[in-house]
mmCIF file of C-alpha atoms in Angstrom:
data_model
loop_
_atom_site.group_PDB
_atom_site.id
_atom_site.type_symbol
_atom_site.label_atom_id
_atom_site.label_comp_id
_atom_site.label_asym_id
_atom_site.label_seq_id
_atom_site.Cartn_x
_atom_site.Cartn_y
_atom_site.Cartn_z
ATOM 1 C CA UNK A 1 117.497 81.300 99.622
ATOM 2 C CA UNK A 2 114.111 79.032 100.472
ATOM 3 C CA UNK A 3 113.360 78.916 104.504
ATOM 4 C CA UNK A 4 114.513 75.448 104.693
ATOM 5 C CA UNK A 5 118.304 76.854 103.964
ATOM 6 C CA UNK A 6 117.983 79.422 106.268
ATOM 7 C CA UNK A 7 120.588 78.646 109.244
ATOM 8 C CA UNK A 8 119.068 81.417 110.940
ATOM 9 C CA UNK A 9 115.535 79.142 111.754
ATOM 10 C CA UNK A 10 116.554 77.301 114.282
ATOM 11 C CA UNK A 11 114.245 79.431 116.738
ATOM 12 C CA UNK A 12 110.706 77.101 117.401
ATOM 13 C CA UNK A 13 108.812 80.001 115.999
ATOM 14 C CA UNK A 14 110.541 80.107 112.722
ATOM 15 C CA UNK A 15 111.569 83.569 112.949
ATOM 16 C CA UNK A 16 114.519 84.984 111.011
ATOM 17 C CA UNK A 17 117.012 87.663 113.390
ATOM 18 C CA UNK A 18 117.272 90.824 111.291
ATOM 19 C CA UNK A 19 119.808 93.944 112.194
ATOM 20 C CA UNK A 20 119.556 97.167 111.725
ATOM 21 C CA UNK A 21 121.554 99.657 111.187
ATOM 22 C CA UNK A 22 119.878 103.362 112.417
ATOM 23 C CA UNK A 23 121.574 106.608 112.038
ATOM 24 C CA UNK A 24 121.020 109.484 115.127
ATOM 25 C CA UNK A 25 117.673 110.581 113.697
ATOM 26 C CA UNK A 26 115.715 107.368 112.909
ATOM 27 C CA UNK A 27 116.997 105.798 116.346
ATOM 28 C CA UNK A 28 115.688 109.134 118.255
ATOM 29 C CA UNK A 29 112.317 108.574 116.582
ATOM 30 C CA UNK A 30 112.049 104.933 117.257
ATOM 31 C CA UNK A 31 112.697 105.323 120.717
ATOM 32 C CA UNK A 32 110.107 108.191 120.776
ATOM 33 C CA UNK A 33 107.723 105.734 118.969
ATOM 34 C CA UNK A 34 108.727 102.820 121.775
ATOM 35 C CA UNK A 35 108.350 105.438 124.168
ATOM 36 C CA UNK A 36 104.707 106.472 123.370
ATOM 37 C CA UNK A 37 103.637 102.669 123.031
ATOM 38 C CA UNK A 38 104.818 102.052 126.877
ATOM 39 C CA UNK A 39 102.705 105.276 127.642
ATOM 40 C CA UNK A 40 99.746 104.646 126.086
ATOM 41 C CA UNK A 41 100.261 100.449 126.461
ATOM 42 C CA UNK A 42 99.178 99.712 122.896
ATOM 43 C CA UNK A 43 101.371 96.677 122.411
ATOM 44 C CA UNK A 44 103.078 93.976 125.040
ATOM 45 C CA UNK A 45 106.712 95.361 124.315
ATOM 46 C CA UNK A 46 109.392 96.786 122.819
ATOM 47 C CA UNK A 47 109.898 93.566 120.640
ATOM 48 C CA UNK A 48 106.054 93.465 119.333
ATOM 49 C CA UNK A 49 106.562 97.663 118.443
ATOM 50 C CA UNK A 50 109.884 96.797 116.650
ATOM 51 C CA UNK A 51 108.061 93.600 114.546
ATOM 52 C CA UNK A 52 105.164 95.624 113.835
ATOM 53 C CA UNK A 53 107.223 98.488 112.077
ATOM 54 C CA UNK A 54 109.618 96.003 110.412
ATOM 55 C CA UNK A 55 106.531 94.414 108.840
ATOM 56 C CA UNK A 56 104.771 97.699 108.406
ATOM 57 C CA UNK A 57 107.804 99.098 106.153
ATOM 58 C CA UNK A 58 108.170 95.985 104.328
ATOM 59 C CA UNK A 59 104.533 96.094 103.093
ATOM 60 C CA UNK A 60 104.982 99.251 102.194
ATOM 61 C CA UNK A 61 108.326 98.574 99.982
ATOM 62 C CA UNK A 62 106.880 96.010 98.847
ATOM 63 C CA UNK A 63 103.605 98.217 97.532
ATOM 64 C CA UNK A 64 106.135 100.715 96.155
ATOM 65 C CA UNK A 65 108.332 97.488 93.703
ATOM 66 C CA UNK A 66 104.927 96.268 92.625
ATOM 67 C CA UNK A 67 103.149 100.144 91.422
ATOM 68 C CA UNK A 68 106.968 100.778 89.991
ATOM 69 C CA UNK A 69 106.288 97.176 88.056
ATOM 70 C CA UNK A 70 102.862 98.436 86.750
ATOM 71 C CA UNK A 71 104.423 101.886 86.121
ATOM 72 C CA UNK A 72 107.084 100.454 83.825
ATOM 73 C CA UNK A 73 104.725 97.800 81.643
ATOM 74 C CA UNK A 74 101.802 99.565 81.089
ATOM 75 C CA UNK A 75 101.444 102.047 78.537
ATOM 76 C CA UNK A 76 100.448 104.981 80.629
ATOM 77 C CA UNK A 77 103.747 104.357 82.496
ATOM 78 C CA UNK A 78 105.396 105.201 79.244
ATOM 79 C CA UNK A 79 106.209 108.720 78.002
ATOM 80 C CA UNK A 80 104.536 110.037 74.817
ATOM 81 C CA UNK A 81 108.471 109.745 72.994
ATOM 82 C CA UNK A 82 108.145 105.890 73.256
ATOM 83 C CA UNK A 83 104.666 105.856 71.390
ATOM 84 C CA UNK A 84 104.561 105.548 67.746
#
């Protein structure tokens, strides 16, 4: 789907809602995170920390796909079975 098919960009900043779904443990430690952020006011809010970390672990996915890609094409991502 291209932005301009989104239905969800109707906001003026162009910002897609995204919901997620947290189990006990990972919702206890992003409250703890949220928690230490309003201590130590690193951020403006709650809704800056939550951005942040959504962006944070997509980068990182995103780092993981593309050393799996290089993994699987080049020829050190091979094992020696699959070498003449």
């Amino acid at each position: 789907m291209s932005a301009a098919d989104n239905p969800f960009l109707f906001e003026p900043d162009n910002r897609t809602p995204v919901t997620v779904m947290l189990d006990r443990t990972d919702a206890t430690r992003l409250e703890a995170v949220m928690a230490e952020n309003r201590e130590l006011n690193c951020f403006a809010d709650d809704e800056v920390v939550c951005d942040l970390i959504f962006k944070t672990g997509l980068h990182c996915f995103e780092e993981v796909l593309k050393r799996m890609r290089t993994a699987a094409t080049s020829p050190e991502g091979t094992s020696h079975a699959e070498h003449p």
